[in-house]
Amino acid sequence: MGNLLRILSDKSHQPKADFYLDFEGARPTDDEKEVYTEVDAVLESAKSILEELRAYEGASDDIRQAIQNPSDEALQQKAWDAVSPSVLKLKNYFDYSSSMEKIIPKVFGFLTNSSESVLRRLEEHQAIAKQLAHILQFTLSFDDMKMTNPAIQNDFSYYRRTQSRMRMKCAESGSSEGQTGEVVSNEMANRMSLFYANPTPMLKTVSDATSKFVEENKEIPIENTADVLSTLAELCRMMIDTPAYRERFQSVDTVLFCLQVMVGNIILYDHTQPSGVFCKKSTIDVRQCVKLLRDTQEENPDQQGAIESLINALKYTTKHLNDEATPKQFKQLLA
């Protein structure tokens, strides 16, 4: 996949992004409605999933008691009963990632498969651009909560160990595997293990789906997908930096949303470009984006934590920051 999203080294091929992208009120045109409706059916669950994940507590206490008292069958059963509902939640999140994977090619297909420039496509079809923004915002938020909540990995690891132990007991006693009381099958648990073993599982899902889209659609110029990401990142930066545009925001949360989308585009670009976002060929001005993050952080003390999480995302979840070829100034910028 190394050459999937290669872009031209001359940055001048990309026109300057300078228009207001209405993240708050964009409505689908007739051309957009079919794709928009299909994508919206998936995105309508995103908010509730993030709310549930934010409140995720897990079964850490019961698991700890069970591990400390391995011969106490009552505590073993209590831990199993406590962790099983959590595993069902984790399965729901995993299933949602599969739904997300399916809509990625629809969004990029609509925004890139046209004789129009990517810039004009984004300007004239803002509802689909808004949906891509929400996908990236969800991806960042999901992975941030997953990384900062060790209960998620601990719960699933305990479930897998106990599931294996129960299956062994069934085999020894000649009982049916169905008597283990498992809430997800062994095959499904194996697939979930691969998903949750990744520190940023939703980013990997979106990144892989984006790369697959380019690989399977060779008739679309390979730079188009990269241009969507870089243009959307620049639009987010420009709208916050331009008073006339920023004054049009109806909600105070739109500034943070734009920052999240900007960072999401940078990270996805870095994961899908062979040379990454920190090289000379990159069409995203990372320095200006990081400057905007730090400036906005200083201006909005109440959002310092949220913006610091975005800076950390650039620091720890980009792919090429620590490459030897990455200029030192980028590493210093995010130090």
Short mmCIF file of N, CA and C in Angstrom, two decimals, residues 229-328:
data_model
loop_
_atom_site.label_atom_id
_atom_site.label_comp_id
_atom_site.label_asym_id
_atom_site.label_seq_id
_atom_site.Cartn_x
_atom_site.Cartn_y
_atom_site.Cartn_z
N LEU A 229 -8.31 15.34 2.42
CA LEU A 229 -7.84 15.45 3.80
C LEU A 229 -7.12 16.76 4.06
N SER A 230 -6.22 17.12 3.16
CA SER A 230 -5.45 18.35 3.38
C SER A 230 -6.33 19.60 3.25
N THR A 231 -7.28 19.58 2.30
CA THR A 231 -8.17 20.72 2.12
C THR A 231 -9.10 20.89 3.32
N LEU A 232 -9.63 19.79 3.82
CA LEU A 232 -10.53 19.86 4.97
C LEU A 232 -9.77 20.34 6.21
N ALA A 233 -8.54 19.89 6.37
CA ALA A 233 -7.72 20.36 7.50
C ALA A 233 -7.47 21.86 7.39
N GLU A 234 -7.15 22.33 6.19
CA GLU A 234 -6.88 23.75 5.98
C GLU A 234 -8.14 24.59 6.19
N LEU A 235 -9.29 24.08 5.75
CA LEU A 235 -10.54 24.81 5.95
C LEU A 235 -10.84 24.98 7.44
N CYS A 236 -10.62 23.94 8.20
CA CYS A 236 -10.87 24.03 9.64
C CYS A 236 -9.95 25.07 10.28
N ARG A 237 -8.68 25.04 9.91
CA ARG A 237 -7.72 26.01 10.46
C ARG A 237 -8.08 27.43 10.04
N MET A 238 -8.41 27.58 8.76
CA MET A 238 -8.71 28.90 8.22
C MET A 238 -9.97 29.51 8.84
N MET A 239 -11.00 28.68 9.08
CA MET A 239 -12.25 29.22 9.62
C MET A 239 -12.07 29.72 11.05
N ILE A 240 -11.24 29.04 11.82
CA ILE A 240 -10.98 29.51 13.19
C ILE A 240 -10.11 30.75 13.17
N ASP A 241 -9.18 30.79 12.23
CA ASP A 241 -8.22 31.89 12.15
C ASP A 241 -8.81 33.15 11.51
N THR A 242 -9.95 33.02 10.84
CA THR A 242 -10.55 34.16 10.13
C THR A 242 -11.75 34.68 10.91
N PRO A 243 -11.64 35.86 11.52
CA PRO A 243 -12.73 36.40 12.36
C PRO A 243 -14.09 36.41 11.66
N ALA A 244 -14.11 36.77 10.37
CA ALA A 244 -15.39 36.87 9.66
C ALA A 244 -16.09 35.50 9.58
N TYR A 245 -15.32 34.44 9.50
CA TYR A 245 -15.89 33.09 9.48
C TYR A 245 -16.22 32.61 10.89
N ARG A 246 -15.30 32.86 11.80
CA ARG A 246 -15.50 32.39 13.18
C ARG A 246 -16.73 33.03 13.82
N GLU A 247 -17.01 34.26 13.44
CA GLU A 247 -18.19 34.94 13.99
C GLU A 247 -19.50 34.28 13.56
N ARG A 248 -19.44 33.47 12.53
CA ARG A 248 -20.66 32.81 12.03
C ARG A 248 -20.99 31.54 12.81
N PHE A 249 -20.05 31.07 13.64
CA PHE A 249 -20.33 29.87 14.44
C PHE A 249 -21.50 30.15 15.38
N GLN A 250 -22.47 29.25 15.37
CA GLN A 250 -23.63 29.41 16.23
C GLN A 250 -23.42 28.82 17.62
N SER A 251 -22.48 27.89 17.73
CA SER A 251 -22.22 27.24 19.01
C SER A 251 -20.76 27.43 19.42
N VAL A 252 -20.54 27.57 20.72
CA VAL A 252 -19.17 27.70 21.22
C VAL A 252 -18.40 26.40 21.02
N ASP A 253 -19.11 25.30 20.85
CA ASP A 253 -18.45 24.01 20.67
C ASP A 253 -17.88 23.82 19.26
N THR A 254 -18.26 24.70 18.33
CA THR A 254 -17.82 24.52 16.94
C THR A 254 -16.32 24.74 16.79
N VAL A 255 -15.74 25.61 17.60
CA VAL A 255 -14.29 25.82 17.53
C VAL A 255 -13.57 24.53 17.87
N LEU A 256 -13.96 23.90 18.96
CA LEU A 256 -13.32 22.63 19.35
C LEU A 256 -13.58 21.56 18.29
N PHE A 257 -14.78 21.54 17.74
CA PHE A 257 -15.09 20.56 16.70
C PHE A 257 -14.15 20.75 15.51
N CYS A 258 -13.95 21.99 15.08
CA CYS A 258 -13.05 22.26 13.96
C CYS A 258 -11.62 21.81 14.27
N LEU A 259 -11.18 22.04 15.50
CA LEU A 259 -9.84 21.61 15.89
C LEU A 259 -9.74 20.09 15.85
N GLN A 260 -10.77 19.41 16.33
CA GLN A 260 -10.77 17.95 16.31
C GLN A 260 -10.71 17.42 14.88
N VAL A 261 -11.48 18.02 14.00
CA VAL A 261 -11.52 17.58 12.61
C VAL A 261 -10.18 17.87 11.93
N MET A 262 -9.60 19.03 12.22
CA MET A 262 -8.30 19.39 11.67
C MET A 262 -7.25 18.35 12.07
N VAL A 263 -7.22 18.02 13.35
CA VAL A 263 -6.25 17.03 13.84
C VAL A 263 -6.55 15.65 13.26
N GLY A 264 -7.82 15.30 13.15
CA GLY A 264 -8.19 14.01 12.57
C GLY A 264 -7.70 13.87 11.15
N ASN A 265 -7.82 14.94 10.37
CA ASN A 265 -7.33 14.93 8.99
C ASN A 265 -5.81 14.79 8.93
N ILE A 266 -5.11 15.48 9.82
CA ILE A 266 -3.65 15.39 9.86
C ILE A 266 -3.21 13.96 10.14
N ILE A 267 -3.84 13.36 11.13
CA ILE A 267 -3.45 12.00 11.53
C ILE A 267 -3.77 10.99 10.44
N LEU A 268 -4.97 11.10 9.86
CA LEU A 268 -5.34 10.16 8.79
C LEU A 268 -4.43 10.34 7.58
N TYR A 269 -4.11 11.59 7.25
CA TYR A 269 -3.17 11.86 6.15
C TYR A 269 -1.83 11.19 6.43
N ASP A 270 -1.36 11.29 7.67
CA ASP A 270 -0.06 10.72 8.01
C ASP A 270 -0.06 9.20 7.92
N HIS A 271 -1.21 8.60 8.21
CA HIS A 271 -1.30 7.14 8.16
C HIS A 271 -1.50 6.61 6.74
N THR A 272 -2.00 7.44 5.85
CA THR A 272 -2.30 6.95 4.50
C THR A 272 -1.35 7.47 3.43
N GLN A 273 -0.46 8.37 3.79
CA GLN A 273 0.56 8.85 2.85
C GLN A 273 1.87 8.12 3.06
N PRO A 274 2.49 7.62 2.03
CA PRO A 274 3.75 6.88 2.18
C PRO A 274 4.82 7.66 2.94
N SER A 275 4.94 8.96 2.68
CA SER A 275 5.97 9.76 3.34
C SER A 275 5.43 10.51 4.55
N GLY A 276 4.13 10.43 4.79
CA GLY A 276 3.55 11.06 5.96
C GLY A 276 3.27 12.53 5.80
N VAL A 277 2.87 13.15 6.91
CA VAL A 277 2.43 14.54 6.91
C VAL A 277 3.55 15.51 7.27
N PHE A 278 4.69 14.97 7.73
CA PHE A 278 5.76 15.85 8.20
C PHE A 278 6.87 16.07 7.17
N CYS A 279 6.68 15.58 5.97
CA CYS A 279 7.70 15.73 4.94
C CYS A 279 7.43 16.97 4.08
N LYS A 280 8.38 17.30 3.22
CA LYS A 280 8.25 18.49 2.37
C LYS A 280 7.10 18.35 1.37
N LYS A 281 6.79 17.13 0.97
CA LYS A 281 5.72 16.92 -0.01
C LYS A 281 4.33 17.10 0.58
N SER A 282 4.24 17.12 1.89
CA SER A 282 2.93 17.22 2.53
C SER A 282 2.23 18.52 2.17
N THR A 283 0.93 18.42 1.92
CA THR A 283 0.15 19.62 1.58
C THR A 283 -0.62 20.14 2.79
N ILE A 284 -0.28 19.68 3.97
CA ILE A 284 -0.85 20.21 5.21
C ILE A 284 0.23 20.98 5.96
N ASP A 285 -0.07 22.20 6.35
CA ASP A 285 0.89 23.02 7.09
C ASP A 285 0.77 22.69 8.57
N VAL A 286 1.51 21.69 8.99
CA VAL A 286 1.41 21.20 10.37
C VAL A 286 1.83 22.28 11.37
N ARG A 287 2.84 23.06 11.02
CA ARG A 287 3.31 24.11 11.95
C ARG A 287 2.18 25.08 12.28
N GLN A 288 1.47 25.54 11.27
CA GLN A 288 0.39 26.49 11.50
C GLN A 288 -0.76 25.83 12.27
N CYS A 289 -0.98 24.57 12.02
CA CYS A 289 -2.06 23.86 12.74
C CYS A 289 -1.72 23.73 14.22
N VAL A 290 -0.48 23.38 14.53
CA VAL A 290 -0.07 23.25 15.94
C VAL A 290 -0.08 24.62 16.61
N LYS A 291 0.35 25.64 15.88
CA LYS A 291 0.31 27.00 16.44
C LYS A 291 -1.13 27.38 16.80
N LEU A 292 -2.06 27.04 15.92
CA LEU A 292 -3.47 27.35 16.19
C LEU A 292 -3.96 26.62 17.44
N LEU A 293 -3.56 25.36 17.59
CA LEU A 293 -3.95 24.59 18.77
C LEU A 293 -3.45 25.26 20.04
N ARG A 294 -2.19 25.65 20.04
CA ARG A 294 -1.61 26.26 21.25
C ARG A 294 -2.20 27.65 21.50
N ASP A 295 -2.43 28.41 20.46
CA ASP A 295 -3.03 29.74 20.63
C ASP A 295 -4.45 29.63 21.19
N THR A 296 -5.21 28.69 20.63
CA THR A 296 -6.59 28.51 21.09
C THR A 296 -6.61 27.99 22.53
N GLN A 297 -5.63 27.19 22.87
CA GLN A 297 -5.54 26.66 24.23
C GLN A 297 -5.31 27.80 25.23
N GLU A 298 -4.47 28.75 24.85
CA GLU A 298 -4.21 29.90 25.72
C GLU A 298 -5.43 30.81 25.85
N GLU A 299 -6.17 30.94 24.75
CA GLU A 299 -7.33 31.83 24.75
C GLU A 299 -8.55 31.22 25.46
N ASN A 300 -8.56 29.90 25.60
CA ASN A 300 -9.73 29.22 26.18
C ASN A 300 -9.29 28.28 27.29
N PRO A 301 -9.08 28.80 28.48
CA PRO A 301 -8.62 27.97 29.60
C PRO A 301 -9.54 26.80 29.91
N ASP A 302 -10.85 26.98 29.65
CA ASP A 302 -11.80 25.91 29.94
C ASP A 302 -11.67 24.73 28.99
N GLN A 303 -10.95 24.91 27.88
CA GLN A 303 -10.78 23.83 26.91
C GLN A 303 -9.34 23.32 26.85
N GLN A 304 -8.54 23.71 27.85
CA GLN A 304 -7.13 23.32 27.83
C GLN A 304 -6.95 21.81 27.78
N GLY A 305 -7.74 21.09 28.60
CA GLY A 305 -7.61 19.64 28.63
C GLY A 305 -7.95 19.00 27.31
N ALA A 306 -9.05 19.45 26.70
CA ALA A 306 -9.49 18.87 25.43
C ALA A 306 -8.47 19.14 24.33
N ILE A 307 -7.91 20.35 24.31
CA ILE A 307 -6.93 20.69 23.27
C ILE A 307 -5.60 19.99 23.53
N GLU A 308 -5.26 19.81 24.79
CA GLU A 308 -4.03 19.07 25.11
C GLU A 308 -4.14 17.63 24.62
N SER A 309 -5.34 17.06 24.68
CA SER A 309 -5.56 15.71 24.17
C SER A 309 -5.32 15.66 22.67
N LEU A 310 -5.69 16.74 21.96
CA LEU A 310 -5.46 16.79 20.51
C LEU A 310 -3.98 16.89 20.19
N ILE A 311 -3.26 17.68 20.98
CA ILE A 311 -1.81 17.78 20.79
C ILE A 311 -1.15 16.43 21.06
N ASN A 312 -1.62 15.75 22.11
CA ASN A 312 -1.09 14.42 22.42
C ASN A 312 -1.41 13.42 21.31
N ALA A 313 -2.57 13.59 20.68
CA ALA A 313 -2.93 12.71 19.58
C ALA A 313 -1.94 12.86 18.43
N LEU A 314 -1.56 14.09 18.13
CA LEU A 314 -0.55 14.33 17.10
C LEU A 314 0.80 13.75 17.51
N LYS A 315 1.08 13.82 18.79
CA LYS A 315 2.37 13.36 19.30
C LYS A 315 2.47 11.84 19.33
N TYR A 316 1.39 11.19 19.71
CA TYR A 316 1.47 9.75 19.97
C TYR A 316 0.75 8.86 18.97
N THR A 317 -0.14 9.39 18.14
CA THR A 317 -0.89 8.51 17.23
C THR A 317 -0.60 8.77 15.76
N THR A 318 0.24 9.75 15.44
CA THR A 318 0.70 9.88 14.06
C THR A 318 1.71 8.76 13.79
N LYS A 319 1.92 8.48 12.53
CA LYS A 319 2.74 7.33 12.14
C LYS A 319 4.20 7.68 11.88
N HIS A 320 4.45 8.91 11.40
CA HIS A 320 5.78 9.24 10.89
C HIS A 320 6.55 10.27 11.72
N LEU A 321 5.98 10.72 12.84
CA LEU A 321 6.65 11.77 13.61
C LEU A 321 8.06 11.36 14.03
N ASN A 322 8.23 10.13 14.44
CA ASN A 322 9.53 9.69 14.96
C ASN A 322 10.42 9.03 13.90
N ASP A 323 10.03 9.16 12.63
CA ASP A 323 10.90 8.66 11.57
C ASP A 323 12.21 9.45 11.54
N GLU A 324 13.28 8.81 11.14
CA GLU A 324 14.57 9.50 11.05
C GLU A 324 14.51 10.64 10.05
N ALA A 325 13.71 10.47 9.01
CA ALA A 325 13.64 11.49 7.96
C ALA A 325 12.80 12.71 8.36
N THR A 326 12.05 12.61 9.44
CA THR A 326 11.22 13.74 9.87
C THR A 326 12.09 14.86 10.42
N PRO A 327 11.95 16.08 9.89
CA PRO A 327 12.74 17.21 10.38
C PRO A 327 12.61 17.39 11.89
N LYS A 328 13.69 17.74 12.55
CA LYS A 328 13.72 17.87 14.00
C LYS A 328 12.73 18.92 14.51
#
